[in-house]
Amino acid sequence: KHVQDAGTDVVNAKGGKGSATLSMAYAGAKFGNAVLCGLAGEETTECAYIMRDAAEGAPLPYLASKVTFGKTGIVKAHCIEKLNEYEQGRFEECLTQLKDEIDAGLQYAQTTSLAR
């Protein structure tokens, strides 16, 4: 829920003096640039929300991760780097909420047709 309402949360945090639109546009531009540079032959690494493989030890089926883009698309999905004790604790706190949100998204996808 928090991720879904991120734009509203930014507006509230800024006391109504702006929105997250510029930040979201910048993030989208960085991502698009990384994909296009990769397709043009210049390998570029950027963060993306991707499906992870449980065999690699991923705690959830989807996580934001560093991804290297190349001529054929994703060249490498990087593993999560070693976290310090504080980061590991915060990461584990997020996992339950993320799992619930992922499950809700998967359930929605199974029950909703986006075709017109």
PDB file of N, CA, C and O in Angstrom, residues 11-82:
ATOM      1  N   VAL A  11       3.883  14.182  -1.481  1.00  0.00           N
ATOM      2  CA  VAL A  11       3.148  15.443  -1.363  1.00  0.00           C
ATOM      3  C   VAL A  11       2.898  15.761   0.101  1.00  0.00           C
ATOM      4  O   VAL A  11       3.122  16.890   0.554  1.00  0.00           O
ATOM      5  N   ASN A  12       2.467  14.763   0.874  1.00  0.00           N
ATOM      6  CA  ASN A  12       2.212  14.975   2.304  1.00  0.00           C
ATOM      7  C   ASN A  12       3.494  15.345   3.042  1.00  0.00           C
ATOM      8  O   ASN A  12       3.498  16.237   3.892  1.00  0.00           O
ATOM      9  N   ALA A  13       4.597  14.665   2.721  1.00  0.00           N
ATOM     10  CA  ALA A  13       5.870  14.948   3.391  1.00  0.00           C
ATOM     11  C   ALA A  13       6.357  16.355   3.062  1.00  0.00           C
ATOM     12  O   ALA A  13       7.013  17.002   3.886  1.00  0.00           O
ATOM     13  N   LYS A  14       6.049  16.832   1.869  1.00  0.00           N
ATOM     14  CA  LYS A  14       6.467  18.175   1.465  1.00  0.00           C
ATOM     15  C   LYS A  14       5.456  19.230   1.872  1.00  0.00           C
ATOM     16  O   LYS A  14       5.573  20.392   1.478  1.00  0.00           O
ATOM     17  N   GLY A  15       4.487  18.845   2.667  1.00  0.00           N
ATOM     18  CA  GLY A  15       3.486  19.790   3.154  1.00  0.00           C
ATOM     19  C   GLY A  15       2.660  20.391   2.030  1.00  0.00           C
ATOM     20  O   GLY A  15       2.270  21.554   2.097  1.00  0.00           O
ATOM     21  N   GLY A  16       2.415  19.610   0.977  1.00  0.00           N
ATOM     22  CA  GLY A  16       1.617  20.108  -0.136  1.00  0.00           C
ATOM     23  C   GLY A  16       2.382  21.007  -1.094  1.00  0.00           C
ATOM     24  O   GLY A  16       1.812  21.612  -1.981  1.00  0.00           O
ATOM     25  N   LYS A  17       3.698  21.122  -0.932  1.00  0.00           N
ATOM     26  CA  LYS A  17       4.513  22.028  -1.755  1.00  0.00           C
ATOM     27  C   LYS A  17       5.251  21.282  -2.854  1.00  0.00           C
ATOM     28  O   LYS A  17       6.440  21.467  -3.051  1.00  0.00           O
ATOM     29  N   GLY A  18       4.562  20.441  -3.575  1.00  0.00           N
ATOM     30  CA  GLY A  18       5.205  19.733  -4.679  1.00  0.00           C
ATOM     31  C   GLY A  18       4.780  18.281  -4.702  1.00  0.00           C
ATOM     32  O   GLY A  18       4.080  17.805  -3.815  1.00  0.00           O
ATOM     33  N   SER A  19       5.226  17.599  -5.746  1.00  0.00           N
ATOM     34  CA  SER A  19       4.854  16.199  -5.882  1.00  0.00           C
ATOM     35  C   SER A  19       6.064  15.376  -6.285  1.00  0.00           C
ATOM     36  O   SER A  19       7.153  15.897  -6.465  1.00  0.00           O
ATOM     37  N   ALA A  20       5.834  14.088  -6.462  1.00  0.00           N
ATOM     38  CA  ALA A  20       6.907  13.176  -6.853  1.00  0.00           C
ATOM     39  C   ALA A  20       7.012  13.046  -8.370  1.00  0.00           C
ATOM     40  O   ALA A  20       7.818  12.280  -8.860  1.00  0.00           O
ATOM     41  N   THR A  21       6.217  13.823  -9.101  1.00  0.00           N
ATOM     42  CA  THR A  21       6.178  13.678 -10.555  1.00  0.00           C
ATOM     43  C   THR A  21       7.552  13.828 -11.184  1.00  0.00           C
ATOM     44  O   THR A  21       7.949  13.025 -12.028  1.00  0.00           O
ATOM     45  N   LEU A  22       8.299  14.845 -10.789  1.00  0.00           N
ATOM     46  CA  LEU A  22       9.622  15.063 -11.368  1.00  0.00           C
ATOM     47  C   LEU A  22      10.562  13.910 -11.022  1.00  0.00           C
ATOM     48  O   LEU A  22      11.304  13.424 -11.876  1.00  0.00           O
ATOM     49  N   SER A  23      10.501  13.416  -9.797  1.00  0.00           N
ATOM     50  CA  SER A  23      11.336  12.285  -9.396  1.00  0.00           C
ATOM     51  C   SER A  23      10.985  11.037 -10.183  1.00  0.00           C
ATOM     52  O   SER A  23      11.870  10.296 -10.610  1.00  0.00           O
ATOM     53  N   MET A  24       9.691  10.801 -10.376  1.00  0.00           N
ATOM     54  CA  MET A  24       9.261   9.627 -11.132  1.00  0.00           C
ATOM     55  C   MET A  24       9.665   9.758 -12.595  1.00  0.00           C
ATOM     56  O   MET A  24      10.095   8.784 -13.219  1.00  0.00           O
ATOM     57  N   ALA A  25       9.572  10.964 -13.146  1.00  0.00           N
ATOM     58  CA  ALA A  25       9.974  11.182 -14.540  1.00  0.00           C
ATOM     59  C   ALA A  25      11.474  10.962 -14.699  1.00  0.00           C
ATOM     60  O   ALA A  25      11.925  10.348 -15.670  1.00  0.00           O
ATOM     61  N   TYR A  26      12.254  11.437 -13.736  1.00  0.00           N
ATOM     62  CA  TYR A  26      13.702  11.257 -13.787  1.00  0.00           C
ATOM     63  C   TYR A  26      14.067   9.776 -13.706  1.00  0.00           C
ATOM     64  O   TYR A  26      14.900   9.286 -14.479  1.00  0.00           O
ATOM     65  N   ALA A  27      13.422   9.046 -12.792  1.00  0.00           N
ATOM     66  CA  ALA A  27      13.692   7.611 -12.661  1.00  0.00           C
ATOM     67  C   ALA A  27      13.320   6.881 -13.945  1.00  0.00           C
ATOM     68  O   ALA A  27      14.057   5.997 -14.408  1.00  0.00           O
ATOM     69  N   GLY A  28      12.186   7.238 -14.544  1.00  0.00           N
ATOM     70  CA  GLY A  28      11.771   6.624 -15.803  1.00  0.00           C
ATOM     71  C   GLY A  28      12.743   6.933 -16.927  1.00  0.00           C
ATOM     72  O   GLY A  28      13.067   6.060 -17.744  1.00  0.00           O
ATOM     73  N   ALA A  29      13.243   8.162 -16.963  1.00  0.00           N
ATOM     74  CA  ALA A  29      14.205   8.550 -17.999  1.00  0.00           C
ATOM     75  C   ALA A  29      15.525   7.789 -17.828  1.00  0.00           C
ATOM     76  O   ALA A  29      16.112   7.328 -18.818  1.00  0.00           O
ATOM     77  N   LYS A  30      15.985   7.647 -16.582  1.00  0.00           N
ATOM     78  CA  LYS A  30      17.229   6.893 -16.335  1.00  0.00           C
ATOM     79  C   LYS A  30      17.074   5.443 -16.766  1.00  0.00           C
ATOM     80  O   LYS A  30      17.968   4.870 -17.385  1.00  0.00           O
ATOM     81  N   PHE A  31      15.935   4.850 -16.435  1.00  0.00           N
ATOM     82  CA  PHE A  31      15.677   3.458 -16.803  1.00  0.00           C
ATOM     83  C   PHE A  31      15.612   3.316 -18.325  1.00  0.00           C
ATOM     84  O   PHE A  31      16.242   2.440 -18.908  1.00  0.00           O
ATOM     85  N   GLY A  32      14.827   4.168 -18.962  1.00  0.00           N
ATOM     86  CA  GLY A  32      14.707   4.128 -20.420  1.00  0.00           C
ATOM     87  C   GLY A  32      16.047   4.314 -21.105  1.00  0.00           C
ATOM     88  O   GLY A  32      16.366   3.616 -22.078  1.00  0.00           O
ATOM     89  N   ASN A  33      16.849   5.245 -20.604  1.00  0.00           N
ATOM     90  CA  ASN A  33      18.179   5.484 -21.163  1.00  0.00           C
ATOM     91  C   ASN A  33      19.060   4.248 -21.030  1.00  0.00           C
ATOM     92  O   ASN A  33      19.782   3.878 -21.967  1.00  0.00           O
ATOM     93  N   ALA A  34      19.001   3.579 -19.875  1.00  0.00           N
ATOM     94  CA  ALA A  34      19.808   2.377 -19.658  1.00  0.00           C
ATOM     95  C   ALA A  34      19.413   1.280 -20.639  1.00  0.00           C
ATOM     96  O   ALA A  34      20.275   0.614 -21.223  1.00  0.00           O
ATOM     97  N   VAL A  35      18.119   1.087 -20.839  1.00  0.00           N
ATOM     98  CA  VAL A  35      17.637   0.060 -21.770  1.00  0.00           C
ATOM     99  C   VAL A  35      18.077   0.401 -23.195  1.00  0.00           C
ATOM    100  O   VAL A  35      18.618  -0.448 -23.910  1.00  0.00           O
ATOM    101  N   LEU A  36      17.862   1.641 -23.606  1.00  0.00           N
ATOM    102  CA  LEU A  36      18.213   2.042 -24.976  1.00  0.00           C
ATOM    103  C   LEU A  36      19.723   2.013 -25.220  1.00  0.00           C
ATOM    104  O   LEU A  36      20.164   1.586 -26.297  1.00  0.00           O
ATOM    105  N   CYS A  37      20.508   2.440 -24.229  1.00  0.00           N
ATOM    106  CA  CYS A  37      21.972   2.356 -24.374  1.00  0.00           C
ATOM    107  C   CYS A  37      22.397   0.901 -24.520  1.00  0.00           C
ATOM    108  O   CYS A  37      23.252   0.575 -25.349  1.00  0.00           O
ATOM    109  N   GLY A  38      21.810   0.034 -23.720  1.00  0.00           N
ATOM    110  CA  GLY A  38      22.124  -1.385 -23.807  1.00  0.00           C
ATOM    111  C   GLY A  38      21.809  -1.937 -25.180  1.00  0.00           C
ATOM    112  O   GLY A  38      22.629  -2.619 -25.799  1.00  0.00           O
ATOM    113  N   LEU A  39      20.631  -1.635 -25.687  1.00  0.00           N
ATOM    114  CA  LEU A  39      20.233  -2.125 -27.003  1.00  0.00           C
ATOM    115  C   LEU A  39      21.138  -1.578 -28.108  1.00  0.00           C
ATOM    116  O   LEU A  39      21.327  -2.219 -29.138  1.00  0.00           O
ATOM    117  N   ALA A  40      21.732  -0.393 -27.863  1.00  0.00           N
ATOM    118  CA  ALA A  40      22.641   0.217 -28.835  1.00  0.00           C
ATOM    119  C   ALA A  40      24.064  -0.328 -28.700  1.00  0.00           C
ATOM    120  O   ALA A  40      24.958   0.091 -29.430  1.00  0.00           O
ATOM    121  N   GLY A  41      24.274  -1.244 -27.756  1.00  0.00           N
ATOM    122  CA  GLY A  41      25.584  -1.870 -27.612  1.00  0.00           C
ATOM    123  C   GLY A  41      26.434  -1.347 -26.470  1.00  0.00           C
ATOM    124  O   GLY A  41      27.537  -1.823 -26.245  1.00  0.00           O
ATOM    125  N   GLU A  42      25.941  -0.373 -25.739  1.00  0.00           N
ATOM    126  CA  GLU A  42      26.676   0.172 -24.593  1.00  0.00           C
ATOM    127  C   GLU A  42      26.072  -0.400 -23.317  1.00  0.00           C
ATOM    128  O   GLU A  42      25.015   0.060 -22.863  1.00  0.00           O
ATOM    129  N   GLU A  43      26.713  -1.432 -22.758  1.00  0.00           N
ATOM    130  CA  GLU A  43      26.158  -2.056 -21.552  1.00  0.00           C
ATOM    131  C   GLU A  43      26.015  -1.015 -20.451  1.00  0.00           C
ATOM    132  O   GLU A  43      26.941  -0.254 -20.176  1.00  0.00           O
ATOM    133  N   THR A  44      24.835  -0.983 -19.845  1.00  0.00           N
ATOM    134  CA  THR A  44      24.509   0.013 -18.835  1.00  0.00           C
ATOM    135  C   THR A  44      23.797  -0.673 -17.676  1.00  0.00           C
ATOM    136  O   THR A  44      22.931  -1.516 -17.889  1.00  0.00           O
ATOM    137  N   THR A  45      24.166  -0.303 -16.462  1.00  0.00           N
ATOM    138  CA  THR A  45      23.569  -0.886 -15.268  1.00  0.00           C
ATOM    139  C   THR A  45      22.654   0.129 -14.599  1.00  0.00           C
ATOM    140  O   THR A  45      23.033   1.287 -14.398  1.00  0.00           O
ATOM    141  N   GLU A  46      21.456  -0.330 -14.268  1.00  0.00           N
ATOM    142  CA  GLU A  46      20.467   0.513 -13.595  1.00  0.00           C
ATOM    143  C   GLU A  46      19.604  -0.405 -12.727  1.00  0.00           C
ATOM    144  O   GLU A  46      19.600  -1.617 -12.912  1.00  0.00           O
ATOM    145  N   CYS A  47      18.886   0.160 -11.789  1.00  0.00           N
ATOM    146  CA  CYS A  47      17.992  -0.633 -10.954  1.00  0.00           C
ATOM    147  C   CYS A  47      16.683  -0.892 -11.680  1.00  0.00           C
ATOM    148  O   CYS A  47      16.187  -0.032 -12.414  1.00  0.00           O
ATOM    149  N   ALA A  48      16.132  -2.088 -11.477  1.00  0.00           N
ATOM    150  CA  ALA A  48      14.851  -2.468 -12.068  1.00  0.00           C
ATOM    151  C   ALA A  48      14.156  -3.459 -11.145  1.00  0.00           C
ATOM    152  O   ALA A  48      14.807  -4.174 -10.391  1.00  0.00           O
ATOM    153  N   TYR A  49      12.856  -3.480 -11.209  1.00  0.00           N
ATOM    154  CA  TYR A  49      12.049  -4.417 -10.430  1.00  0.00           C
ATOM    155  C   TYR A  49      11.876  -5.655 -11.293  1.00  0.00           C
ATOM    156  O   TYR A  49      11.213  -5.602 -12.332  1.00  0.00           O
ATOM    157  N   ILE A  50      12.511  -6.756 -10.903  1.00  0.00           N
ATOM    158  CA  ILE A  50      12.555  -7.941 -11.760  1.00  0.00           C
ATOM    159  C   ILE A  50      12.169  -9.210 -11.010  1.00  0.00           C
ATOM    160  O   ILE A  50      12.189  -9.255  -9.780  1.00  0.00           O
ATOM    161  N   MET A  51      11.855 -10.243 -11.794  1.00  0.00           N
ATOM    162  CA  MET A  51      11.589 -11.562 -11.219  1.00  0.00           C
ATOM    163  C   MET A  51      12.927 -12.164 -10.808  1.00  0.00           C
ATOM    164  O   MET A  51      13.885 -12.138 -11.574  1.00  0.00           O
ATOM    165  N   ARG A  52      12.991 -12.698  -9.594  1.00  0.00           N
ATOM    166  CA  ARG A  52      14.214 -13.333  -9.092  1.00  0.00           C
ATOM    167  C   ARG A  52      13.995 -14.836  -8.988  1.00  0.00           C
ATOM    168  O   ARG A  52      12.871 -15.306  -8.850  1.00  0.00           O
ATOM    169  N   ASP A  53      15.064 -15.585  -9.010  1.00  0.00           N
ATOM    170  CA  ASP A  53      15.020 -17.043  -8.958  1.00  0.00           C
ATOM    171  C   ASP A  53      15.267 -17.507  -7.527  1.00  0.00           C
ATOM    172  O   ASP A  53      16.276 -17.148  -6.915  1.00  0.00           O
ATOM    173  N   ALA A  54      14.362 -18.312  -6.995  1.00  0.00           N
ATOM    174  CA  ALA A  54      14.521 -18.822  -5.633  1.00  0.00           C
ATOM    175  C   ALA A  54      15.804 -19.633  -5.493  1.00  0.00           C
ATOM    176  O   ALA A  54      16.405 -19.689  -4.419  1.00  0.00           O
ATOM    177  N   ALA A  55      16.254 -20.252  -6.590  1.00  0.00           N
ATOM    178  CA  ALA A  55      17.475 -21.064  -6.553  1.00  0.00           C
ATOM    179  C   ALA A  55      18.708 -20.233  -6.231  1.00  0.00           C
ATOM    180  O   ALA A  55      19.697 -20.741  -5.729  1.00  0.00           O
ATOM    181  N   GLU A  56      18.644 -18.936  -6.506  1.00  0.00           N
ATOM    182  CA  GLU A  56      19.787 -18.062  -6.200  1.00  0.00           C
ATOM    183  C   GLU A  56      19.721 -17.515  -4.778  1.00  0.00           C
ATOM    184  O   GLU A  56      20.559 -16.732  -4.366  1.00  0.00           O
ATOM    185  N   GLY A  57      18.693 -17.932  -4.043  1.00  0.00           N
ATOM    186  CA  GLY A  57      18.571 -17.516  -2.647  1.00  0.00           C
ATOM    187  C   GLY A  57      17.740 -16.266  -2.459  1.00  0.00           C
ATOM    188  O   GLY A  57      17.753 -15.665  -1.387  1.00  0.00           O
ATOM    189  N   ALA A  58      17.011 -15.852  -3.491  1.00  0.00           N
ATOM    190  CA  ALA A  58      16.176 -14.660  -3.372  1.00  0.00           C
ATOM    191  C   ALA A  58      15.033 -14.929  -2.397  1.00  0.00           C
ATOM    192  O   ALA A  58      14.357 -15.948  -2.501  1.00  0.00           O
ATOM    193  N   PRO A  59      14.805 -14.027  -1.438  1.00  0.00           N
ATOM    194  CA  PRO A  59      13.755 -14.258  -0.446  1.00  0.00           C
ATOM    195  C   PRO A  59      12.344 -14.053  -0.991  1.00  0.00           C
ATOM    196  O   PRO A  59      11.384 -14.498  -0.392  1.00  0.00           O
ATOM    197  N   LEU A  60      12.213 -13.357  -2.128  1.00  0.00           N
ATOM    198  CA  LEU A  60      10.917 -13.101  -2.744  1.00  0.00           C
ATOM    199  C   LEU A  60      11.029 -13.293  -4.252  1.00  0.00           C
ATOM    200  O   LEU A  60      12.119 -13.173  -4.820  1.00  0.00           O
ATOM    201  N   PRO A  61       9.908 -13.569  -4.926  1.00  0.00           N
ATOM    202  CA  PRO A  61       9.979 -13.798  -6.372  1.00  0.00           C
ATOM    203  C   PRO A  61      10.253 -12.537  -7.185  1.00  0.00           C
ATOM    204  O   PRO A  61      10.686 -12.625  -8.332  1.00  0.00           O
ATOM    205  N   TYR A  62      10.016 -11.360  -6.627  1.00  0.00           N
ATOM    206  CA  TYR A  62      10.282 -10.093  -7.312  1.00  0.00           C
ATOM    207  C   TYR A  62      10.995  -9.163  -6.351  1.00  0.00           C
ATOM    208  O   TYR A  62      10.587  -9.014  -5.202  1.00  0.00           O
ATOM    209  N   LEU A  63      12.067  -8.534  -6.833  1.00  0.00           N
ATOM    210  CA  LEU A  63      12.814  -7.560  -6.030  1.00  0.00           C
ATOM    211  C   LEU A  63      13.423  -6.511  -6.947  1.00  0.00           C
ATOM    212  O   LEU A  63      13.727  -6.791  -8.109  1.00  0.00           O
ATOM    213  N   ALA A  64      13.618  -5.322  -6.426  1.00  0.00           N
ATOM    214  CA  ALA A  64      14.390  -4.323  -7.147  1.00  0.00           C
ATOM    215  C   ALA A  64      15.853  -4.735  -7.049  1.00  0.00           C
ATOM    216  O   ALA A  64      16.332  -5.094  -5.977  1.00  0.00           O
ATOM    217  N   SER A  65      16.531  -4.734  -8.182  1.00  0.00           N
ATOM    218  CA  SER A  65      17.912  -5.203  -8.247  1.00  0.00           C
ATOM    219  C   SER A  65      18.671  -4.403  -9.285  1.00  0.00           C
ATOM    220  O   SER A  65      18.075  -3.847 -10.210  1.00  0.00           O
ATOM    221  N   LYS A  66      19.982  -4.384  -9.152  1.00  0.00           N
ATOM    222  CA  LYS A  66      20.805  -3.820 -10.219  1.00  0.00           C
ATOM    223  C   LYS A  66      20.741  -4.784 -11.397  1.00  0.00           C
ATOM    224  O   LYS A  66      20.858  -5.997 -11.228  1.00  0.00           O
ATOM    225  N   VAL A  67      20.537  -4.228 -12.589  1.00  0.00           N
ATOM    226  CA  VAL A  67      20.432  -5.020 -13.809  1.00  0.00           C
ATOM    227  C   VAL A  67      21.330  -4.379 -14.857  1.00  0.00           C
ATOM    228  O   VAL A  67      21.327  -3.161 -15.013  1.00  0.00           O
ATOM    229  N   THR A  68      22.096  -5.202 -15.558  1.00  0.00           N
ATOM    230  CA  THR A  68      22.897  -4.702 -16.665  1.00  0.00           C
ATOM    231  C   THR A  68      22.163  -5.017 -17.956  1.00  0.00           C
ATOM    232  O   THR A  68      21.791  -6.161 -18.205  1.00  0.00           O
ATOM    233  N   PHE A  69      21.936  -3.970 -18.754  1.00  0.00           N
ATOM    234  CA  PHE A  69      21.250  -4.093 -20.033  1.00  0.00           C
ATOM    235  C   PHE A  69      22.273  -4.099 -21.159  1.00  0.00           C
ATOM    236  O   PHE A  69      23.256  -3.371 -21.115  1.00  0.00           O
ATOM    237  N   GLY A  70      22.029  -4.932 -22.170  1.00  0.00           N
ATOM    238  CA  GLY A  70      22.908  -5.016 -23.328  1.00  0.00           C
ATOM    239  C   GLY A  70      22.103  -5.147 -24.600  1.00  0.00           C
ATOM    240  O   GLY A  70      20.895  -4.899 -24.618  1.00  0.00           O
ATOM    241  N   LYS A  71      22.766  -5.556 -25.663  1.00  0.00           N
ATOM    242  CA  LYS A  71      22.144  -5.637 -26.995  1.00  0.00           C
ATOM    243  C   LYS A  71      20.922  -6.543 -27.050  1.00  0.00           C
ATOM    244  O   LYS A  71      20.039  -6.339 -27.874  1.00  0.00           O
ATOM    245  N   THR A  72      20.881  -7.556 -26.199  1.00  0.00           N
ATOM    246  CA  THR A  72      19.757  -8.494 -26.232  1.00  0.00           C
ATOM    247  C   THR A  72      18.778  -8.278 -25.083  1.00  0.00           C
ATOM    248  O   THR A  72      17.906  -9.104 -24.842  1.00  0.00           O
ATOM    249  N   GLY A  73      18.921  -7.193 -24.364  1.00  0.00           N
ATOM    250  CA  GLY A  73      18.060  -6.919 -23.212  1.00  0.00           C
ATOM    251  C   GLY A  73      18.848  -7.067 -21.931  1.00  0.00           C
ATOM    252  O   GLY A  73      19.944  -6.526 -21.806  1.00  0.00           O
ATOM    253  N   ILE A  74      18.312  -7.837 -20.981  1.00  0.00           N
ATOM    254  CA  ILE A  74      19.012  -8.017 -19.703  1.00  0.00           C
ATOM    255  C   ILE A  74      20.186  -8.970 -19.898  1.00  0.00           C
ATOM    256  O   ILE A  74      20.008 -10.103 -20.322  1.00  0.00           O
ATOM    257  N   VAL A  75      21.380  -8.480 -19.592  1.00  0.00           N
ATOM    258  CA  VAL A  75      22.595  -9.283 -19.682  1.00  0.00           C
ATOM    259  C   VAL A  75      22.861  -9.963 -18.347  1.00  0.00           C
ATOM    260  O   VAL A  75      23.250 -11.123 -18.286  1.00  0.00           O
ATOM    261  N   LYS A  76      22.614  -9.222 -17.260  1.00  0.00           N
ATOM    262  CA  LYS A  76      22.892  -9.771 -15.932  1.00  0.00           C
ATOM    263  C   LYS A  76      21.979  -9.119 -14.903  1.00  0.00           C
ATOM    264  O   LYS A  76      21.813  -7.908 -14.888  1.00  0.00           O
ATOM    265  N   ALA A  77      21.399  -9.957 -14.051  1.00  0.00           N
ATOM    266  CA  ALA A  77      20.675  -9.484 -12.881  1.00  0.00           C
ATOM    267  C   ALA A  77      21.617  -9.696 -11.700  1.00  0.00           C
ATOM    268  O   ALA A  77      21.951 -10.825 -11.364  1.00  0.00           O
ATOM    269  N   HIS A  78      22.082  -8.603 -11.124  1.00  0.00           N
ATOM    270  CA  HIS A  78      23.075  -8.674 -10.052  1.00  0.00           C
ATOM    271  C   HIS A  78      22.441  -9.152  -8.749  1.00  0.00           C
ATOM    272  O   HIS A  78      21.283  -8.836  -8.446  1.00  0.00           O
ATOM    273  N   CYS A  79      23.199  -9.906  -7.989  1.00  0.00           N
ATOM    274  CA  CYS A  79      22.753 -10.349  -6.665  1.00  0.00           C
ATOM    275  C   CYS A  79      22.761  -9.158  -5.716  1.00  0.00           C
ATOM    276  O   CYS A  79      23.461  -8.170  -5.942  1.00  0.00           O
ATOM    277  N   ILE A  80      21.994  -9.276  -4.658  1.00  0.00           N
ATOM    278  CA  ILE A  80      22.011  -8.240  -3.630  1.00  0.00           C
ATOM    279  C   ILE A  80      23.383  -8.281  -2.963  1.00  0.00           C
ATOM    280  O   ILE A  80      23.864  -9.347  -2.580  1.00  0.00           O
ATOM    281  N   GLU A  81      23.995  -7.113  -2.867  1.00  0.00           N
ATOM    282  CA  GLU A  81      25.317  -7.036  -2.248  1.00  0.00           C
ATOM    283  C   GLU A  81      25.207  -7.307  -0.752  1.00  0.00           C
ATOM    284  O   GLU A  81      24.134  -7.241  -0.165  1.00  0.00           O
ATOM    285  N   LYS A  82      26.343  -7.589  -0.146  1.00  0.00           N
ATOM    286  CA  LYS A  82      26.375  -7.866   1.293  1.00  0.00           C
ATOM    287  C   LYS A  82      25.861  -6.648   2.058  1.00  0.00           C
ATOM    288  O   LYS A  82      26.270  -5.527   1.800  1.00  0.00           O
TER     289      LYS A  82
END
